[in-house]
Amino acid sequence: MALVYKFLLLCFLLIFVPRAIAQTSFRPRALVLPVQKNAAVFQYVTQIKQRTPLVPVKLAVHLGGNLLWVDCEKGYVSSTNKTARCGSAQCNLIGPVACGGGICGEFPSNPISNTGTFGSIRIDVVSVQSTNGRHPGRGVTVPNFIFLCGSEFVLQGLAPGVTGIAALGRTKTALPLQLAAAFSLNRKFAICLSPSARSNGVIIIGDGPYVLLPNVDVSKSLTYTPLLINQVNTEGGFLGTPSNEYFIGVKSIKVGGKAIPLNTTLLSIDSEGIGGTKFSTAVPYTVLETSIYKALLQAFVNAMPTKVTRVAPVAPFGACFNSRDT
């Protein structure tokens, strides 16, 4: 596995999807998906194989969403593609859904362009690679993977060649939980994101070790923080359902070891689901509430050594410096 610099381990306390959906008796220790950074559009892209016969499918990585979705309008051909009917086990597993003409449907959304539409819920074959935590292993197949049919319209803003979204949200039908359930893996996944398009990252579903180049098991040096649940769905969808995104409880922000002055109530999630700190792969940089950003900007400028030259800012950033002076 390639050298990566950002490591995030996410664990779930959710109900499993029925484990009978795995096709093979081989039980992998873990599963691995490659992750590449598209530097042109600042998106992370993974790849699975889907359909019969299997074809490679590129998907944008999204730390949210409840269902993997792909564009079914253009070139989706599969002899094993089935439509979920209203009242079926697959439809009921997803939770509140829309039904029309006996067909179960949901709303595929694109967190990059904030577009969405309605699509039918489908079932088809998905294949990914196994791993022992040190080396990639054989490919394994899930014959009844639940996904959502999107359209070309919802592909706006996604990286070239990408035909859908790999939803990694905290739901029973998101990509990690479906794959974990299929092979009775522990309900957790690790995601490693490279800051460079020249080196790859990975998504590992299941147990460690998480051995990355140069032969370092990063699972032995992880630092943990609790994941929080936002009781308000911040991505839209049905009212009354909690968010499927991942939040943590930031208490303060420090520059040079000193806490910056800020309104700490903004760091907590309020009754309307606003506030708190969310992990996201949809935005290529950290986004802060305006007053917090201004306080951080001023503290950073004050802490910068005088020998470092400040240069004209590049939008959307408010302060830029000459890297040759550092």
CSV table of C-alpha atoms in Angstrom, one decimal:
chain,number,residue,atom,x,y,z
A,1,MET,CA,0.0,0.0,0.0
A,2,ALA,CA,1.3,3.5,-0.8
A,3,LEU,CA,2.5,6.0,1.7
A,4,VAL,CA,-0.3,8.1,3.1
A,5,TYR,CA,-0.5,10.9,5.6
A,6,LYS,CA,-4.0,11.2,7.0
A,7,PHE,CA,-5.5,8.2,8.8
A,8,LEU,CA,-9.1,8.0,10.1
A,9,LEU,CA,-10.6,4.9,11.8
A,10,LEU,CA,-14.4,4.9,12.1
A,11,CYS,CA,-16.4,2.4,14.1
A,12,PHE,CA,-20.1,1.7,14.0
A,13,LEU,CA,-22.8,0.6,16.4
A,14,LEU,CA,-25.4,-0.4,13.8
A,15,ILE,CA,-27.5,-3.4,13.0
A,16,PHE,CA,-26.0,-5.7,10.4
A,17,VAL,CA,-27.4,-6.4,7.0
A,18,PRO,CA,-28.2,-10.1,6.7
A,19,ARG,CA,-24.9,-11.9,6.3
A,20,ALA,CA,-26.3,-14.5,3.8
A,21,ILE,CA,-25.6,-12.1,0.9
A,22,ALA,CA,-21.9,-13.1,0.6
A,23,GLN,CA,-21.4,-15.5,-2.3
A,24,THR,CA,-18.2,-17.3,-1.2
A,25,SER,CA,-17.3,-19.4,1.8
A,26,PHE,CA,-13.9,-17.7,2.0
A,27,ARG,CA,-14.0,-15.2,4.8
A,28,PRO,CA,-11.4,-12.4,4.5
A,29,ARG,CA,-9.9,-10.7,7.4
A,30,ALA,CA,-10.6,-7.3,5.9
A,31,LEU,CA,-11.4,-5.7,2.5
A,32,VAL,CA,-9.4,-3.0,0.8
A,33,LEU,CA,-10.4,-0.3,-1.8
A,34,PRO,CA,-7.8,1.9,-3.5
A,35,VAL,CA,-8.2,5.7,-3.2
A,36,GLN,CA,-6.7,8.2,-5.6
A,37,LYS,CA,-6.7,11.9,-5.3
A,38,ASN,CA,-7.7,13.9,-8.4
A,39,ALA,CA,-5.7,17.0,-7.9
A,40,ALA,CA,-7.5,18.9,-10.7
A,41,VAL,CA,-10.9,18.9,-8.8
A,42,PHE,CA,-9.6,18.0,-5.3
A,43,GLN,CA,-11.6,14.9,-5.0
A,44,TYR,CA,-10.8,11.4,-3.7
A,45,VAL,CA,-11.8,8.5,-6.0
A,46,THR,CA,-12.1,4.8,-5.3
A,47,GLN,CA,-13.0,1.9,-7.6
A,48,ILE,CA,-15.1,-1.3,-7.3
A,49,LYS,CA,-16.2,-3.9,-9.7
A,50,GLN,CA,-20.0,-4.2,-10.3
A,51,ARG,CA,-22.5,-6.0,-12.5
A,52,THR,CA,-22.4,-9.2,-14.6
A,53,PRO,CA,-20.1,-9.4,-16.3
A,54,LEU,CA,-18.0,-7.4,-13.9
A,55,VAL,CA,-16.9,-3.9,-15.0
A,56,PRO,CA,-14.7,-1.4,-13.1
A,57,VAL,CA,-16.7,1.5,-11.6
A,58,LYS,CA,-15.1,4.7,-10.4
A,59,LEU,CA,-16.8,6.4,-7.5
A,60,ALA,CA,-16.2,9.7,-5.5
A,61,VAL,CA,-15.5,9.0,-1.9
A,62,HIS,CA,-18.1,10.6,0.4
A,63,LEU,CA,-18.0,10.4,4.2
A,64,GLY,CA,-21.7,10.6,4.4
A,65,GLY,CA,-24.7,9.3,2.4
A,66,ASN,CA,-26.7,6.2,3.1
A,67,LEU,CA,-26.4,4.3,-0.3
A,68,LEU,CA,-23.8,3.9,-3.0
A,69,TRP,CA,-25.2,5.2,-6.2
A,70,VAL,CA,-24.2,5.0,-9.8
A,71,ASP,CA,-25.4,6.5,-13.1
A,72,CYS,CA,-27.8,4.0,-14.6
A,73,GLU,CA,-28.8,6.2,-17.6
A,74,LYS,CA,-25.6,5.6,-19.7
A,75,GLY,CA,-24.3,2.1,-20.4
A,76,TYR,CA,-25.5,0.2,-17.3
A,77,VAL,CA,-25.9,-3.4,-18.6
A,78,SER,CA,-26.0,-6.3,-16.2
A,79,SER,CA,-27.7,-9.7,-16.3
A,80,THR,CA,-28.0,-9.8,-12.5
A,81,ASN,CA,-29.5,-6.3,-12.0
A,82,LYS,CA,-32.7,-6.4,-10.0
A,83,THR,CA,-35.1,-3.7,-8.9
A,84,ALA,CA,-36.1,-3.6,-5.2
A,85,ARG,CA,-39.9,-3.8,-4.8
A,86,CYS,CA,-41.8,-1.9,-2.1
A,87,GLY,CA,-42.1,-4.0,1.0
A,88,SER,CA,-39.1,-6.1,0.2
A,89,ALA,CA,-36.3,-6.8,2.7
A,90,GLN,CA,-34.0,-4.5,0.9
A,91,CYS,CA,-36.5,-1.7,0.8
A,92,ASN,CA,-37.4,-2.1,4.5
A,93,LEU,CA,-33.7,-2.2,5.4
A,94,ILE,CA,-33.1,1.3,4.1
A,95,GLY,CA,-35.9,2.9,6.2
A,96,PRO,CA,-38.2,5.7,5.0
A,97,VAL,CA,-38.3,5.5,1.2
A,98,ALA,CA,-40.6,6.6,-1.6
A,99,CYS,CA,-42.6,4.0,-3.4
A,100,GLY,CA,-44.3,4.3,-6.8
A,101,GLY,CA,-45.7,1.6,-9.1
A,102,GLY,CA,-44.4,-0.9,-6.6
A,103,ILE,CA,-40.8,0.2,-7.0
A,104,CYS,CA,-38.7,1.3,-4.1
A,105,GLY,CA,-36.9,4.6,-4.5
A,106,GLU,CA,-34.6,7.1,-2.9
A,107,PHE,CA,-32.8,10.3,-3.6
A,108,PRO,CA,-29.2,10.1,-4.9
A,109,SER,CA,-27.4,13.3,-4.0
A,110,ASN,CA,-24.1,14.8,-5.0
A,111,PRO,CA,-22.3,16.6,-2.1
A,112,ILE,CA,-19.9,18.3,-4.5
A,113,SER,CA,-22.5,20.2,-6.6
A,114,ASN,CA,-25.4,19.9,-4.1
A,115,THR,CA,-27.6,18.3,-6.8
A,116,GLY,CA,-30.0,15.4,-6.4
A,117,THR,CA,-32.9,13.6,-8.1
A,118,PHE,CA,-35.0,10.5,-7.6
A,119,GLY,CA,-33.8,7.0,-8.4
A,120,SER,CA,-34.8,3.4,-8.0
A,121,ILE,CA,-33.2,1.1,-5.5
A,122,ARG,CA,-31.4,-1.8,-7.2
A,123,ILE,CA,-29.6,-5.0,-6.3
A,124,ASP,CA,-26.6,-6.3,-8.2
A,125,VAL,CA,-23.2,-8.0,-7.9
A,126,VAL,CA,-20.3,-6.1,-6.4
A,127,SER,CA,-16.7,-7.3,-6.2
A,128,VAL,CA,-13.8,-5.9,-4.1
A,129,GLN,CA,-10.4,-7.0,-3.0
A,130,SER,CA,-9.6,-8.8,0.3
A,131,THR,CA,-6.5,-8.1,2.4
A,132,ASN,CA,-4.8,-9.5,5.5
A,133,GLY,CA,-3.8,-6.0,6.5
A,134,ARG,CA,-0.3,-6.3,5.0
A,135,HIS,CA,-0.9,-7.4,1.4
A,136,PRO,CA,-3.8,-7.4,-1.1
A,137,GLY,CA,-5.6,-10.8,-1.4
A,138,ARG,CA,-8.1,-12.4,-3.7
A,139,GLY,CA,-11.2,-10.7,-5.0
A,140,VAL,CA,-14.5,-11.4,-3.2
A,141,THR,CA,-18.0,-11.0,-4.4
A,142,VAL,CA,-21.3,-9.9,-2.9
A,143,PRO,CA,-24.2,-11.0,-5.3
A,144,ASN,CA,-27.0,-8.9,-3.7
A,145,PHE,CA,-25.4,-5.5,-3.0
A,146,ILE,CA,-28.0,-2.8,-2.5
A,147,PHE,CA,-27.4,0.5,-4.4
A,148,LEU,CA,-29.2,3.4,-5.9
A,149,CYS,CA,-29.7,4.3,-9.6
A,150,GLY,CA,-28.7,7.9,-10.3
A,151,SER,CA,-28.7,9.9,-13.5
A,152,GLU,CA,-26.2,11.9,-15.5
A,153,PHE,CA,-27.6,15.1,-14.1
A,154,VAL,CA,-26.3,14.2,-10.6
A,155,LEU,CA,-22.8,13.7,-11.9
A,156,GLN,CA,-22.2,17.4,-12.2
A,157,GLY,CA,-18.9,18.5,-10.7
A,158,LEU,CA,-17.5,15.0,-10.2
A,159,ALA,CA,-14.0,14.0,-11.4
A,160,PRO,CA,-13.7,12.8,-15.0
A,161,GLY,CA,-14.5,9.1,-15.3
A,162,VAL,CA,-16.5,9.0,-12.0
A,163,THR,CA,-20.0,7.6,-12.4
A,164,GLY,CA,-21.3,7.7,-8.9
A,165,ILE,CA,-20.7,8.2,-5.2
A,166,ALA,CA,-19.3,5.7,-2.7
A,167,ALA,CA,-21.4,6.5,0.4
A,168,LEU,CA,-19.5,5.8,3.6
A,169,GLY,CA,-22.1,7.2,6.0
A,170,ARG,CA,-23.2,5.7,9.3
A,171,THR,CA,-26.1,3.7,8.0
A,172,LYS,CA,-26.8,0.0,7.5
A,173,THR,CA,-26.8,0.3,3.8
A,174,ALA,CA,-23.7,2.4,3.3
A,175,LEU,CA,-20.7,0.7,1.5
A,176,PRO,CA,-18.7,-0.3,4.6
A,177,LEU,CA,-21.6,-1.8,6.5
A,178,GLN,CA,-22.9,-3.8,3.6
A,179,LEU,CA,-19.5,-5.3,2.9
A,180,ALA,CA,-18.8,-5.9,6.5
A,181,ALA,CA,-22.1,-7.7,7.0
A,182,ALA,CA,-21.5,-9.8,3.9
A,183,PHE,CA,-18.4,-11.3,5.3
A,184,SER,CA,-19.1,-11.0,9.1
A,185,LEU,CA,-16.3,-8.5,9.5
A,186,ASN,CA,-16.1,-6.1,12.5
A,187,ARG,CA,-18.1,-3.0,11.9
A,188,LYS,CA,-15.4,-0.5,11.3
A,189,PHE,CA,-13.3,1.0,8.5
A,190,ALA,CA,-10.1,2.9,8.2
A,191,ILE,CA,-9.6,5.5,5.5
A,192,CYS,CA,-6.2,6.8,4.5
A,193,LEU,CA,-6.0,9.9,2.3
A,194,SER,CA,-2.9,11.0,0.5
A,195,PRO,CA,-2.3,14.7,0.1
A,196,SER,CA,-0.7,14.1,-3.3
A,197,ALA,CA,-2.0,12.6,-6.5
A,198,ARG,CA,1.4,10.8,-6.8
A,199,SER,CA,0.7,8.4,-4.0
A,200,ASN,CA,-2.4,6.4,-3.3
A,201,GLY,CA,-4.6,6.0,-0.2
A,202,VAL,CA,-6.8,3.1,0.9
A,203,ILE,CA,-10.1,2.3,2.5
A,204,ILE,CA,-9.8,-0.8,4.8
A,205,ILE,CA,-13.0,-2.4,6.0
A,206,GLY,CA,-12.7,-4.7,9.0
A,207,ASP,CA,-9.8,-5.5,11.4
A,208,GLY,CA,-6.2,-4.4,11.2
A,209,PRO,CA,-3.3,-4.5,11.1
A,210,TYR,CA,-3.1,-1.5,8.8
A,211,VAL,CA,0.4,-1.8,7.4
A,212,LEU,CA,1.4,1.0,5.2
A,213,LEU,CA,4.7,1.8,3.5
A,214,PRO,CA,7.4,1.6,4.7
A,215,ASN,CA,6.1,-1.5,6.5
A,216,VAL,CA,4.6,0.5,9.4
A,217,ASP,CA,1.5,-0.8,11.3
A,218,VAL,CA,-0.3,2.4,12.0
A,219,SER,CA,-3.0,0.6,14.0
A,220,LYS,CA,-0.5,0.4,16.9
A,221,SER,CA,-0.2,4.2,17.1
A,222,LEU,CA,-3.7,5.5,16.6
A,223,THR,CA,-5.2,8.2,18.8
A,224,TYR,CA,-8.9,7.9,19.4
A,225,THR,CA,-11.7,10.4,19.9
A,226,PRO,CA,-15.5,9.7,20.2
A,227,LEU,CA,-17.7,10.1,17.2
A,228,LEU,CA,-20.9,12.2,17.9
A,229,ILE,CA,-24.3,11.7,16.4
A,230,ASN,CA,-26.0,14.8,15.0
A,231,GLN,CA,-29.7,14.2,15.6
A,232,VAL,CA,-30.7,16.3,12.7
A,233,ASN,CA,-30.1,15.1,9.1
A,234,THR,CA,-27.9,17.8,7.7
A,235,GLU,CA,-27.9,16.2,4.2
A,236,GLY,CA,-31.6,16.5,3.7
A,237,GLY,CA,-33.8,13.4,3.3
A,238,PHE,CA,-36.6,12.5,5.6
A,239,LEU,CA,-37.4,14.6,8.6
A,240,GLY,CA,-36.8,13.1,12.0
A,241,THR,CA,-33.8,11.0,11.0
A,242,PRO,CA,-30.3,11.6,12.4
A,243,SER,CA,-27.4,12.7,10.2
A,244,ASN,CA,-25.4,9.9,8.6
A,245,GLU,CA,-22.3,12.0,8.7
A,246,TYR,CA,-19.4,11.9,11.3
A,247,PHE,CA,-19.0,14.5,13.9
A,248,ILE,CA,-16.4,15.0,16.7
A,249,GLY,CA,-16.4,17.2,19.8
A,250,VAL,CA,-13.7,19.9,19.3
A,251,LYS,CA,-13.2,21.9,22.5
A,252,SER,CA,-10.7,24.5,21.5
A,253,ILE,CA,-8.4,25.6,18.7
A,254,LYS,CA,-4.7,26.5,19.4
A,255,VAL,CA,-2.1,28.3,17.5
A,256,GLY,CA,1.5,28.0,18.8
A,257,GLY,CA,0.1,26.2,21.9
A,258,LYS,CA,-2.2,29.1,22.8
A,259,ALA,CA,-6.0,28.8,22.6
A,260,ILE,CA,-7.6,31.4,20.3
A,261,PRO,CA,-10.5,33.4,21.7
A,262,LEU,CA,-13.8,32.2,20.2
A,263,ASN,CA,-17.4,31.5,21.0
A,264,THR,CA,-17.2,27.9,22.2
A,265,THR,CA,-20.9,27.4,21.9
A,266,LEU,CA,-20.4,27.2,18.1
A,267,LEU,CA,-18.3,24.1,18.6
A,268,SER,CA,-21.4,22.2,19.9
A,269,ILE,CA,-24.3,20.9,17.8
A,270,ASP,CA,-27.5,22.8,18.6
A,271,SER,CA,-31.1,21.5,18.5
A,272,GLU,CA,-31.3,22.4,14.8
A,273,GLY,CA,-28.3,20.4,13.9
A,274,ILE,CA,-26.1,23.5,13.4
A,275,GLY,CA,-22.6,23.7,14.7
A,276,GLY,CA,-20.1,21.0,15.8
A,277,THR,CA,-17.2,19.7,13.8
A,278,LYS,CA,-17.8,17.3,10.8
A,279,PHE,CA,-15.4,15.2,8.8
A,280,SER,CA,-15.9,15.7,5.0
A,281,THR,CA,-14.3,14.6,1.8
A,282,ALA,CA,-16.7,16.8,-0.2
A,283,VAL,CA,-14.8,20.0,0.6
A,284,PRO,CA,-11.1,20.2,-0.2
A,285,TYR,CA,-10.1,22.4,2.8
A,286,THR,CA,-11.3,23.1,6.3
A,287,VAL,CA,-14.3,25.4,6.5
A,288,LEU,CA,-14.9,27.4,9.7
A,289,GLU,CA,-17.7,29.6,10.9
A,290,THR,CA,-16.9,33.2,10.1
A,291,SER,CA,-16.0,34.5,13.5
A,292,ILE,CA,-13.9,31.4,14.3
A,293,TYR,CA,-12.1,31.8,10.9
A,294,LYS,CA,-11.3,35.5,11.6
A,295,ALA,CA,-9.9,34.7,15.1
A,296,LEU,CA,-7.8,31.8,13.7
A,297,LEU,CA,-6.5,33.9,10.8
A,298,GLN,CA,-5.4,36.7,13.1
A,299,ALA,CA,-3.7,34.3,15.6
A,300,PHE,CA,-1.9,32.6,12.7
A,301,VAL,CA,-0.7,35.9,11.2
A,302,ASN,CA,0.5,37.0,14.7
A,303,ALA,CA,2.4,33.8,15.3
A,304,MET,CA,4.1,33.7,11.9
A,305,PRO,CA,7.9,34.7,12.2
A,306,THR,CA,8.6,38.2,10.9
A,307,LYS,CA,11.1,36.7,8.4
A,308,VAL,CA,8.3,35.0,6.5
A,309,THR,CA,6.9,37.3,3.8
A,310,ARG,CA,3.2,37.7,3.5
A,311,VAL,CA,2.0,37.5,-0.1
A,312,ALA,CA,-1.2,38.3,-1.9
A,313,PRO,CA,-4.0,35.9,-0.7
A,314,VAL,CA,-5.4,33.3,-3.0
A,315,ALA,CA,-9.2,32.9,-2.7
A,316,PRO,CA,-10.8,31.6,-0.6
A,317,PHE,CA,-7.9,32.0,1.9
A,318,GLY,CA,-7.4,35.2,3.7
A,319,ALA,CA,-3.6,35.0,4.4
A,320,CYS,CA,-0.9,33.5,2.3
A,321,PHE,CA,2.9,33.4,2.9
A,322,ASN,CA,6.0,32.8,0.8
A,323,SER,CA,6.9,29.1,1.4
A,324,ARG,CA,10.6,29.8,0.6
A,325,ASP,CA,10.9,31.9,3.8
A,326,THR,CA,9.8,29.1,6.1
